mmCIF file of C-alpha atoms in Angstrom:
data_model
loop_
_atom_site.group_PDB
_atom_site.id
_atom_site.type_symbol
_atom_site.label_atom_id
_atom_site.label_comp_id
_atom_site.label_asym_id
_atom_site.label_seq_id
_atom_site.Cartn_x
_atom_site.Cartn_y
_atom_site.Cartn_z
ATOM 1 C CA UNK A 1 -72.686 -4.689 17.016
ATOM 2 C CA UNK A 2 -71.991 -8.696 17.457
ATOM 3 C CA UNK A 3 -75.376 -9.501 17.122
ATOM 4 C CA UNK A 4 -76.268 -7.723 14.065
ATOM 5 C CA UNK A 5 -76.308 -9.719 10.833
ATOM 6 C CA UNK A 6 -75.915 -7.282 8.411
ATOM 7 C CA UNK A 7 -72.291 -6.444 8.781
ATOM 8 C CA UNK A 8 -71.430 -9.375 5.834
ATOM 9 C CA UNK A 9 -68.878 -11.404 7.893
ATOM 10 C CA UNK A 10 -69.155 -15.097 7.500
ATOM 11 C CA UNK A 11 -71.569 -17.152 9.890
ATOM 12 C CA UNK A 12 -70.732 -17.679 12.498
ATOM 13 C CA UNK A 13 -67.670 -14.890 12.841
ATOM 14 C CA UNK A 14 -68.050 -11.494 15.429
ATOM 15 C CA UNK A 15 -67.666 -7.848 14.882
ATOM 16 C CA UNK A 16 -67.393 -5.622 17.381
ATOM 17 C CA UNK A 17 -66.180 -1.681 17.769
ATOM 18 C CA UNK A 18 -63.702 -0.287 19.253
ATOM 19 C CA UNK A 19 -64.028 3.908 19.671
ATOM 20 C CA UNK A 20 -63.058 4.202 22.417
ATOM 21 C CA UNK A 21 -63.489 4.131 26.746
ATOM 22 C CA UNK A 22 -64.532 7.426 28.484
ATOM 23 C CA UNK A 23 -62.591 9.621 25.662
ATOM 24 C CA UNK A 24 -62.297 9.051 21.492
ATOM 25 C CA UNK A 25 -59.910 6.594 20.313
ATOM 26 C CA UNK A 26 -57.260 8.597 18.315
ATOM 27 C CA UNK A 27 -57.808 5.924 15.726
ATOM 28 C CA UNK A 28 -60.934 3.664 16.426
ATOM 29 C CA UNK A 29 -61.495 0.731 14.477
ATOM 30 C CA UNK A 30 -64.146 -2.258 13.944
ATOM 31 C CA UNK A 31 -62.392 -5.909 14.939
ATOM 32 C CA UNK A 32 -63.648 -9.077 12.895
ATOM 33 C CA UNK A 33 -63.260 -12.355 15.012
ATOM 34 C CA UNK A 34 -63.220 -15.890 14.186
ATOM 35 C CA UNK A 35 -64.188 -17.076 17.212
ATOM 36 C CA UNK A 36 -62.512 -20.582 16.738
ATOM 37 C CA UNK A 37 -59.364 -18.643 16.233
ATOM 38 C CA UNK A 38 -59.324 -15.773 18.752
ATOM 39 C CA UNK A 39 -61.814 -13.218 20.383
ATOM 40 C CA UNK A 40 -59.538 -11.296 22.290
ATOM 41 C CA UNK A 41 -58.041 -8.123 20.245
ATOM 42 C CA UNK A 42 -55.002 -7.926 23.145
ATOM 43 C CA UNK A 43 -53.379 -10.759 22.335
ATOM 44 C CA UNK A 44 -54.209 -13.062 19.508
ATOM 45 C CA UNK A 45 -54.649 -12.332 15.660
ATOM 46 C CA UNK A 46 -57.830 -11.323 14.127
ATOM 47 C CA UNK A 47 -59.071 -8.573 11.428
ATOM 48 C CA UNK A 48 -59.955 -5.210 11.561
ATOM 49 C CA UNK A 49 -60.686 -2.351 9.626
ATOM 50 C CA UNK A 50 -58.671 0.593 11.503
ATOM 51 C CA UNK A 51 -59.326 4.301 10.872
ATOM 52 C CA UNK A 52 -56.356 7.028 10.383
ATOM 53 C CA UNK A 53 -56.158 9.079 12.755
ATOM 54 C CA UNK A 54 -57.062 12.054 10.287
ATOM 55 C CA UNK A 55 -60.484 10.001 9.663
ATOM 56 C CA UNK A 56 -59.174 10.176 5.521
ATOM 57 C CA UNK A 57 -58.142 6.272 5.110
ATOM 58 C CA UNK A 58 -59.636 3.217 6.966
ATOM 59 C CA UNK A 59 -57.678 -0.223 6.520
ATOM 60 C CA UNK A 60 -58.666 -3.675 6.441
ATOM 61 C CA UNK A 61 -55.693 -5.406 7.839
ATOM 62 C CA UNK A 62 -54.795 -8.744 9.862
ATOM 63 C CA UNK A 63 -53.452 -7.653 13.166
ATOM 64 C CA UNK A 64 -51.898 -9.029 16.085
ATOM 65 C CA UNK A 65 -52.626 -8.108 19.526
ATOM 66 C CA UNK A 66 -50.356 -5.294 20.726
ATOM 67 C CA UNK A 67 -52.004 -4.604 24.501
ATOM 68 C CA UNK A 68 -50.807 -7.866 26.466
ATOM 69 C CA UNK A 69 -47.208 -7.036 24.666
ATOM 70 C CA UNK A 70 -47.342 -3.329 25.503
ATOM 71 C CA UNK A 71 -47.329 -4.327 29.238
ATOM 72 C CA UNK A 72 -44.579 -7.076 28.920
ATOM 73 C CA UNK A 73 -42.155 -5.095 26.796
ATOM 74 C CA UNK A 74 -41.663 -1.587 28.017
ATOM 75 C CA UNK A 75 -39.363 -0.501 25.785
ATOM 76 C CA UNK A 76 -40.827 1.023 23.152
ATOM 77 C CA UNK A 77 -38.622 0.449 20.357
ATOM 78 C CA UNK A 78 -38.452 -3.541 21.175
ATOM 79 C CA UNK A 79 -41.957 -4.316 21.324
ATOM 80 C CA UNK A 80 -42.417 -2.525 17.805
ATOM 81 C CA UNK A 81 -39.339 -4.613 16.397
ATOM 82 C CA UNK A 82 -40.969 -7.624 17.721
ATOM 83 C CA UNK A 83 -43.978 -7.016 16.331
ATOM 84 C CA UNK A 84 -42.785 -6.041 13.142
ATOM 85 C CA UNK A 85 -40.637 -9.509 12.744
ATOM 86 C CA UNK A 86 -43.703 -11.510 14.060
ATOM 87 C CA UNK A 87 -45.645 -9.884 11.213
ATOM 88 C CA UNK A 88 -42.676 -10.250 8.805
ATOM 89 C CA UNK A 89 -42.976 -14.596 9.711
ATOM 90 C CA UNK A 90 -46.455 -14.846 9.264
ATOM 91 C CA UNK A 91 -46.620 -13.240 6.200
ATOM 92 C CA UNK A 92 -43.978 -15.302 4.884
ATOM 93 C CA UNK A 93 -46.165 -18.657 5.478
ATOM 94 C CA UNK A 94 -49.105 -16.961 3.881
ATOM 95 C CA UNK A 95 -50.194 -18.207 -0.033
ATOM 96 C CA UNK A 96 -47.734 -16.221 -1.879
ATOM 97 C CA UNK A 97 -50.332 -15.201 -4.812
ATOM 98 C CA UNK A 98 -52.781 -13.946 -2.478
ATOM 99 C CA UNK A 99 -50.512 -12.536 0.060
ATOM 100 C CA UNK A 100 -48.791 -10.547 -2.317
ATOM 101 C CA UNK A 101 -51.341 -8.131 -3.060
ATOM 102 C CA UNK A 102 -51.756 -7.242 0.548
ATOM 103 C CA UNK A 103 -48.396 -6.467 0.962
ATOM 104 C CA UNK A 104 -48.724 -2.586 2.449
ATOM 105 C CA UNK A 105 -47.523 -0.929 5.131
ATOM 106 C CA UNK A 106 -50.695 1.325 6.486
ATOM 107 C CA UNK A 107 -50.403 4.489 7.406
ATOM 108 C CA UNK A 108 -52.227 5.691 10.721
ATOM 109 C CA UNK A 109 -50.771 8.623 12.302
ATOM 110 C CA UNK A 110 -48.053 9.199 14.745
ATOM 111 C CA UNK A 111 -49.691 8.327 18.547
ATOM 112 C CA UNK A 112 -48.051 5.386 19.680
ATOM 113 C CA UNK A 113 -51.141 3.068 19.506
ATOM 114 C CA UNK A 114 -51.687 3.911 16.352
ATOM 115 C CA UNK A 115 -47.659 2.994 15.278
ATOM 116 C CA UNK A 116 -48.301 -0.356 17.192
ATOM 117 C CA UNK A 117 -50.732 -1.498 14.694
ATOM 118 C CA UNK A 118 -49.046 -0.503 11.821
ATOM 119 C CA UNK A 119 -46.067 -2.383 12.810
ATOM 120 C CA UNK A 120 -48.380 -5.533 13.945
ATOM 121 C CA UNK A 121 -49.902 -5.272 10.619
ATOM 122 C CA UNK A 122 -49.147 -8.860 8.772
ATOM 123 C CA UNK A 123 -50.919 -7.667 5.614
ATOM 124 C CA UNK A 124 -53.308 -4.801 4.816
ATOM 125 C CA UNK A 125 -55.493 -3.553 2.462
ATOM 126 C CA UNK A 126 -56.158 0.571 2.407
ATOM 127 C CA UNK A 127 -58.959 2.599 1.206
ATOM 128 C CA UNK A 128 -59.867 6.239 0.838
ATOM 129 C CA UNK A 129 -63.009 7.112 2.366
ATOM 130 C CA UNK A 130 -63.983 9.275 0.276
ATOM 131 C CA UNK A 131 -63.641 6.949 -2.476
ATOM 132 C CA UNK A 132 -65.139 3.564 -1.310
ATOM 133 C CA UNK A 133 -64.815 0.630 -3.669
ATOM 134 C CA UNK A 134 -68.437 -0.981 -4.370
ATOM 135 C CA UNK A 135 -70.163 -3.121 -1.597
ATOM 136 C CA UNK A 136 -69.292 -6.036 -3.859
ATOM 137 C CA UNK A 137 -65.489 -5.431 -4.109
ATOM 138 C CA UNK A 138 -65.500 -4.621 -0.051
ATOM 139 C CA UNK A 139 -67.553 -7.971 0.792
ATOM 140 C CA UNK A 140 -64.155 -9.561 -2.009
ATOM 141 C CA UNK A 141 -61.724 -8.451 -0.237
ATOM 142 C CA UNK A 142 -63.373 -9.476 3.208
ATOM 143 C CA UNK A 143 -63.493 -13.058 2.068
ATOM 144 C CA UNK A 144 -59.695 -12.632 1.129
ATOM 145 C CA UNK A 145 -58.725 -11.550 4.474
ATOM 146 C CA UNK A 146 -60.767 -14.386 6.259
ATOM 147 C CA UNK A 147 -58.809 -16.451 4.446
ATOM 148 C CA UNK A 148 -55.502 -15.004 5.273
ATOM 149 C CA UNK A 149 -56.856 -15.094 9.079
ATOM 150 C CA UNK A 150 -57.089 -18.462 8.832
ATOM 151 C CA UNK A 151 -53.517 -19.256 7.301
ATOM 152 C CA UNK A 152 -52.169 -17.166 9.982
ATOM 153 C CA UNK A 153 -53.444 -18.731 12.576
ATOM 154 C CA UNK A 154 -52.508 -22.090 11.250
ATOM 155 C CA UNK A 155 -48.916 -20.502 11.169
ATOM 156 C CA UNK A 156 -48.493 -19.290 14.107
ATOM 157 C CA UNK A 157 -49.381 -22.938 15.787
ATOM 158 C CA UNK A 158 -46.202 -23.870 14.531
ATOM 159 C CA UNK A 159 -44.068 -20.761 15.825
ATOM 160 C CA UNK A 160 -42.844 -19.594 18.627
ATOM 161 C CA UNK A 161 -42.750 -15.895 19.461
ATOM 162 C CA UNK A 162 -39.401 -14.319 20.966
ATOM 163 C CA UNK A 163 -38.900 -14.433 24.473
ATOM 164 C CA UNK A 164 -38.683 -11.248 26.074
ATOM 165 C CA UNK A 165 -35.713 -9.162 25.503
ATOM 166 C CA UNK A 166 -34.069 -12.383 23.878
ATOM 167 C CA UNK A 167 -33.338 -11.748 19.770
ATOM 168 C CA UNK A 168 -34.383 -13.859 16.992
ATOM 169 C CA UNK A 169 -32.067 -15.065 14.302
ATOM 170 C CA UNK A 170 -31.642 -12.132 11.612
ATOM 171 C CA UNK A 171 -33.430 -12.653 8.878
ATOM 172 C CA UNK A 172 -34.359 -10.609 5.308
ATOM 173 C CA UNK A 173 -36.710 -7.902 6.503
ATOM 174 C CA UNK A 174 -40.148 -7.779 4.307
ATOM 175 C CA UNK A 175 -40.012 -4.921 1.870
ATOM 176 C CA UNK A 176 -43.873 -3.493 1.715
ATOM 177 C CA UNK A 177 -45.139 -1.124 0.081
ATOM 178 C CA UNK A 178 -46.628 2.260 0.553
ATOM 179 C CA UNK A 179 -49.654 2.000 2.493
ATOM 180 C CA UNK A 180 -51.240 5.051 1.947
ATOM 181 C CA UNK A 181 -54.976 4.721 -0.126
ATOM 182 C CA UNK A 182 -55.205 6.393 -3.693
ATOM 183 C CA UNK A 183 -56.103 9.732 -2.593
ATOM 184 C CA UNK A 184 -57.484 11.106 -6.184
ATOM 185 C CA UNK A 185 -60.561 14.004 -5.845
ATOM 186 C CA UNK A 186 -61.538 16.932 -7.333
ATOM 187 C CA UNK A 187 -61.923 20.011 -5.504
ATOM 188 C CA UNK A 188 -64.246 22.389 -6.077
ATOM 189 C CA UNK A 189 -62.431 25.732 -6.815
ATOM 190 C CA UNK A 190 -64.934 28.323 -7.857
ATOM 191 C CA UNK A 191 -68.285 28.572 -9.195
ATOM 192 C CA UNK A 192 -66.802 28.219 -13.045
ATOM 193 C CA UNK A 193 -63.730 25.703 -12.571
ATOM 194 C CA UNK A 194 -62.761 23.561 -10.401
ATOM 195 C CA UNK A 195 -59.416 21.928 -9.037
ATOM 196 C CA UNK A 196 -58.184 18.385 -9.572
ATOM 197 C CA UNK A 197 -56.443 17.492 -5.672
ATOM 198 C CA UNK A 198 -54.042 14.585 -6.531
ATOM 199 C CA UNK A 199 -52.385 13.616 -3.339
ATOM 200 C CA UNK A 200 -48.458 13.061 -3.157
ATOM 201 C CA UNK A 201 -48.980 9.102 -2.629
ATOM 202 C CA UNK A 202 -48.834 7.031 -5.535
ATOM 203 C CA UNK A 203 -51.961 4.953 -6.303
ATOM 204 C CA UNK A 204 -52.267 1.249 -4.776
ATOM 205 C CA UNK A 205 -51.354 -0.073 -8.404
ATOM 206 C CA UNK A 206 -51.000 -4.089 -8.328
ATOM 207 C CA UNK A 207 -48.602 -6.059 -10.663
ATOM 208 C CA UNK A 208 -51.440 -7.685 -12.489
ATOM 209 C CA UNK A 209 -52.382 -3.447 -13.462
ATOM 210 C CA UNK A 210 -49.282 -2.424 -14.485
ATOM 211 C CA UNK A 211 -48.503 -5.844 -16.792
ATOM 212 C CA UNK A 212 -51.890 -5.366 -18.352
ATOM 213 C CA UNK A 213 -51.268 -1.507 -19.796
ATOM 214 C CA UNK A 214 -47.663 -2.826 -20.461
ATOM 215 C CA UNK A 215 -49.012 -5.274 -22.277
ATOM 216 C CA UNK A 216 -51.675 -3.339 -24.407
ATOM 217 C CA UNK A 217 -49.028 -0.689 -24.636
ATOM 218 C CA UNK A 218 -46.877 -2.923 -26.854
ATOM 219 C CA UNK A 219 -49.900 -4.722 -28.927
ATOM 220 C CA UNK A 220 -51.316 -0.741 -29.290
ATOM 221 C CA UNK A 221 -48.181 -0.053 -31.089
ATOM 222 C CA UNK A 222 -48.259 -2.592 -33.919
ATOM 223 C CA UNK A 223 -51.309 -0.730 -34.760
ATOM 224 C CA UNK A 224 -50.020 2.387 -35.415
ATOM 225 C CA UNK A 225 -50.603 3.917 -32.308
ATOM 226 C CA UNK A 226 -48.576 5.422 -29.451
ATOM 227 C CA UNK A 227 -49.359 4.605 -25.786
ATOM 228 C CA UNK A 228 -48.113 7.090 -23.303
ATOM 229 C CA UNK A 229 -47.981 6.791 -19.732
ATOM 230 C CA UNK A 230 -45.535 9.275 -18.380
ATOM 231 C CA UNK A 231 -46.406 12.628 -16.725
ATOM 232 C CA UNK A 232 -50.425 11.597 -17.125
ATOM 233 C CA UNK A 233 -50.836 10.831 -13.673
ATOM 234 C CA UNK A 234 -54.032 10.180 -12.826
ATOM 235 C CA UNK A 235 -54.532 9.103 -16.068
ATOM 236 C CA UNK A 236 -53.499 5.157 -16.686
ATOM 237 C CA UNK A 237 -53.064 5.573 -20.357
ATOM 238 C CA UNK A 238 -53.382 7.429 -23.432
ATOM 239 C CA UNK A 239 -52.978 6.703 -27.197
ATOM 240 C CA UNK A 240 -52.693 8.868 -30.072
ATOM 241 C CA UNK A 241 -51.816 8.474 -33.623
ATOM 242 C CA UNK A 242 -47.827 6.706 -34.414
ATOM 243 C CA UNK A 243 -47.654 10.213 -36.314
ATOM 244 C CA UNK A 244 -48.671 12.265 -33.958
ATOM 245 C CA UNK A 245 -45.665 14.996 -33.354
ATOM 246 C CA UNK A 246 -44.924 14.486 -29.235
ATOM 247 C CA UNK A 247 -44.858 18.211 -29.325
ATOM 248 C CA UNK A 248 -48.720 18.581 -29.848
ATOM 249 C CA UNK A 249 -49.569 16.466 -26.751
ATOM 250 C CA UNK A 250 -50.608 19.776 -24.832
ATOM 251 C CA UNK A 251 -52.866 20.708 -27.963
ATOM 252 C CA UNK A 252 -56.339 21.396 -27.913
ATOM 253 C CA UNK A 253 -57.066 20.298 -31.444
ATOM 254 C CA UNK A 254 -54.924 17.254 -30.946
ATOM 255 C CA UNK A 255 -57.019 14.056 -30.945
ATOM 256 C CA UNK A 256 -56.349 11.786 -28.069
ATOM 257 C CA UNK A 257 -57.908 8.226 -26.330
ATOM 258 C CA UNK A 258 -58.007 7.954 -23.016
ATOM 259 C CA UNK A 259 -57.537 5.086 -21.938
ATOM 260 C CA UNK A 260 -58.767 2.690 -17.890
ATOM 261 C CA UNK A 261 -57.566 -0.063 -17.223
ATOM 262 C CA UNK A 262 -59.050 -2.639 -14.814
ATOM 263 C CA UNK A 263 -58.285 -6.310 -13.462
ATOM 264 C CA UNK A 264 -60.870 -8.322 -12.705
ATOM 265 C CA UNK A 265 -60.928 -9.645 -9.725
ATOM 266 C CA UNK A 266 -62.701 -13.494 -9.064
ATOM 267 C CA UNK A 267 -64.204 -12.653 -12.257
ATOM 268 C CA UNK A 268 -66.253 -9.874 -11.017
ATOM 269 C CA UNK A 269 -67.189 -7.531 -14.336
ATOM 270 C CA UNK A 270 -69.780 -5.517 -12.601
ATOM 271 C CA UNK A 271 -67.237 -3.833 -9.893
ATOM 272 C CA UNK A 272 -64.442 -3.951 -13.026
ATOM 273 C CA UNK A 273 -66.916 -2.064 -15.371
ATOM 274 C CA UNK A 274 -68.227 0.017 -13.054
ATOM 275 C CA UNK A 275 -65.021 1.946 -11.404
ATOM 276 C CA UNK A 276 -63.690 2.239 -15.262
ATOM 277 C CA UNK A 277 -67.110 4.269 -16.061
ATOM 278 C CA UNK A 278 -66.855 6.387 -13.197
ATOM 279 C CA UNK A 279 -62.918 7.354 -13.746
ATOM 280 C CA UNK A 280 -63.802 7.711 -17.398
ATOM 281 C CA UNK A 281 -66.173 10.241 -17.150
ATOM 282 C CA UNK A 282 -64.910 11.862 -14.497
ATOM 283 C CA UNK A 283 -61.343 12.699 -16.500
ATOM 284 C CA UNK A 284 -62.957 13.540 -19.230
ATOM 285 C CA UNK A 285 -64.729 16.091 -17.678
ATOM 286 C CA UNK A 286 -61.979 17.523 -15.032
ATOM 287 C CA UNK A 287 -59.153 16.819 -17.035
ATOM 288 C CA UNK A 288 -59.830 17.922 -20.567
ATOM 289 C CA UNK A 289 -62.934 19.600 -20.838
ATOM 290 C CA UNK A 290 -62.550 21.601 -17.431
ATOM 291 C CA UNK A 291 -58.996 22.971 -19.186
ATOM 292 C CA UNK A 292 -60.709 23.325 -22.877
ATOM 293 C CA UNK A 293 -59.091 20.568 -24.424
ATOM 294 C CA UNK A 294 -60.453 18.387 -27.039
ATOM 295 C CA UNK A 295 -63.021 15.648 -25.383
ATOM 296 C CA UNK A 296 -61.238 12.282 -25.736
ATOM 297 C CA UNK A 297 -62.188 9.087 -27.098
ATOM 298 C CA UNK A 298 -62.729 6.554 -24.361
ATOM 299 C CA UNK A 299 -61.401 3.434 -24.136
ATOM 300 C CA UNK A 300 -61.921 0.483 -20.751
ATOM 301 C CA UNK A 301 -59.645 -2.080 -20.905
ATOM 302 C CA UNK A 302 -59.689 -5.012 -18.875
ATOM 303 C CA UNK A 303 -57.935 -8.353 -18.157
ATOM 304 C CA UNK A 304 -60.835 -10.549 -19.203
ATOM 305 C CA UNK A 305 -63.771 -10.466 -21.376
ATOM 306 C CA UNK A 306 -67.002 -8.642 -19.677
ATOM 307 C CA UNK A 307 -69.665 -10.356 -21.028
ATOM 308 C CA UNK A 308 -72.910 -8.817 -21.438
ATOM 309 C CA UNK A 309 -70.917 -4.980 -19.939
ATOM 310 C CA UNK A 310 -69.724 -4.634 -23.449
ATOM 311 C CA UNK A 311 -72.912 -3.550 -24.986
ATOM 312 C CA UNK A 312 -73.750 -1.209 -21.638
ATOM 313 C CA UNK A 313 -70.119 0.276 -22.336
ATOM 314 C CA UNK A 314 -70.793 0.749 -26.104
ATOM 315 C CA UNK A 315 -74.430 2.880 -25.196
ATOM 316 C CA UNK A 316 -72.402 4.912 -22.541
ATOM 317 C CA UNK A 317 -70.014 6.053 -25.618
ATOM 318 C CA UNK A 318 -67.010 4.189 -24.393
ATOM 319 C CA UNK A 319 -65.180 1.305 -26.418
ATOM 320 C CA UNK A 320 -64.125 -1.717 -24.528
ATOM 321 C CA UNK A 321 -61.122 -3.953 -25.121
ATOM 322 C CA UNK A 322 -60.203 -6.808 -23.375
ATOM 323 C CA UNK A 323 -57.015 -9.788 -23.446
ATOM 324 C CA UNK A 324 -57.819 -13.061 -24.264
ATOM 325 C CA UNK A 325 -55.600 -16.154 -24.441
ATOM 326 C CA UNK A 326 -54.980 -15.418 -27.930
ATOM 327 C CA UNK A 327 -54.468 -11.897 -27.886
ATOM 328 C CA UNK A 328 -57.099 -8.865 -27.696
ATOM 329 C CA UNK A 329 -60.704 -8.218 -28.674
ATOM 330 C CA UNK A 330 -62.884 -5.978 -27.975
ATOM 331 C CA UNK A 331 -66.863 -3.859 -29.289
ATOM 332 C CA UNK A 332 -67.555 -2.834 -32.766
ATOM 333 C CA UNK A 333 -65.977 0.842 -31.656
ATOM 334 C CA UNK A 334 -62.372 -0.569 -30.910
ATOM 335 C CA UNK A 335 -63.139 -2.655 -33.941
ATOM 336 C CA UNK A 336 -63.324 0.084 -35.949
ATOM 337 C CA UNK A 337 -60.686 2.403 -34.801
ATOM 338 C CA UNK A 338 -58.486 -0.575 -35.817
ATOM 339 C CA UNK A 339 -57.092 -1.543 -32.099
ATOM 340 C CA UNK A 340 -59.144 -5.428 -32.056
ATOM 341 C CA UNK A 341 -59.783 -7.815 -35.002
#
């Protein structure tokens, strides 16, 4: 695997894989090395992208090395305390803005190896496999975690870890959150219906996401429309007329929009526009017209303008609305249902 040069880490960086020696790792995973940092997964920092044990998630995340500890603290609950304030420091001299939105716990299963890199995790980023984000957004969020590598390692020059069985000053533990990836599918049921699976984790939702539809929520209401967001799940957001009565929102006659929202992320439209296609039609179909309700109108919204994607969106029958610095615009459709302009 290091030599190939197709695996889109930067120049001059290493991958190699890790499945296993004689029998299956219970959780195998692909390391990413800087080799100026650290080649040696036992006991210095690097990435990797670690599989659940279940084979259902895989996470990119910035680990430390757990196997040189392992053998110099025995006791099992110490070395994953250790670990776990090691990560907390590190992540705590990481950019703030960036670091933020890696701030999740993974989830790998319950074998002890597999509970050593969760707690050496210093940030992480999970995905469903069966739900891959777009090459583009993958290759993103690889650059992001270089990055974080990098400040990391810079870090941890200036720290020194814990001597053995000796206890560091007490400190405000790190509150992350859930790292389990959005597990959203639809499961075929039958020949004439099918299912829609929605697993008990939440969705990996950032703060940029949820200020976004609380923002629209309160500009969608000064024209005469109500946004909903409770008891849609997965739906991010729907509207329907001010005068709607909240009694019909079960109706099939009742006319509702459907509403995706999407950040950008470095600008990137393309990935933006295409996940909020992809969700749109798929709820339309498995949500409404799967249970004989009314098709919905469909709305993408997104944090910046999309450029030349509003026109595509417009031909695929969905309206597009997007915030500006001065408030909201958005394609002739949104125009003329009175939500832009």
């Amino acid at each position: 695997m290091a030599s190939r040069t197709d695996l889109g880490v930067l120049e001059g960086w290493e991958a190699a894989g890790y499945g296993g020696k004689g029998t299956a790792a219970v959780a195998p995973w692909v390391g990413v090395f800087d080799p100026k940092i650290n080649r040696d997964p036992k006991i210095g920092l690097y990435l990797a992208y670690i599989f659940s044990t279940d084979l259902k998630t895989v996470t990119l995340t910035l680990q430390q090395g757990v196997t040189d500890l392992e053998e110099k603290i025995r006791v099992r609950k110490v070395l994953l305390s250790h670990l776990e304030r090691q990560a907390d420091r590190l992540f705590a001299a990481l950019p703030a803005e960036l670091a933020e939105d890696w701030n999740y716990r993974p989830s790998f299963g319950w074998q002890e190896r597999p509970e050593a890199y969760e707690a050496a995790s210093v940030v992480a980023r999970p995905y469903d496999i069966s739900n891959l984000p777009a090459e583009d957004e993958l290759q993103q969020d690889l650059r992001a975690a270089e990055s974080l590598l990098r400040s990391a390692a810079e870090a941890e020059k200036g720290m020194r870890a814990v001597a053995e069985g000796e206890s560091d000053p007490v400190q405000p533990k790190r509150k992350r959150k859930a790292g389990a990836a959005p597990l959203i599918g639809f499961k075929p049921g039958n020949s004439s219906a099918y299912l829609v699976a929605i697993a008990a984790h939440e969705q990996l939702k950032s703060r940029k996401h949820e200020l976004l539809i609380k923002d629209f929520a309160t500009h969608i209401a000064q024209r005469d429309y109500e946004a909903r967001n409770q008891k849609i799940h997965p739906k991010d957001l729907t509207l329907h007329p001010a005068d709607a009565a909240a009694g019909d929102a079960g109706s099939v006659d009742l006319q509702e929009w459907l509403v995706e929202a999407k950040v950008l992320r470095n600008g990137n439209a393309a990935s933006a526009v295409r996940e909020a296609v992809g969700q749109l039609k798929e709820y339309s179909y498995f949500l409404y017209g799967e249970k004989g309700l009314k098709a919905p109108h469909l709305i993408a919204l997104f944090s910046e303008d999309i450029g030349v994607y509003a026109s595509y969106l417009e031909a695929e029958g969905i309206a597009a609305i997007w915030q500006t610095s001065e408030g909201w615009d958005g394609t002739v459709t949104a125009l003329a249902w009175g939500m832009v302009g």
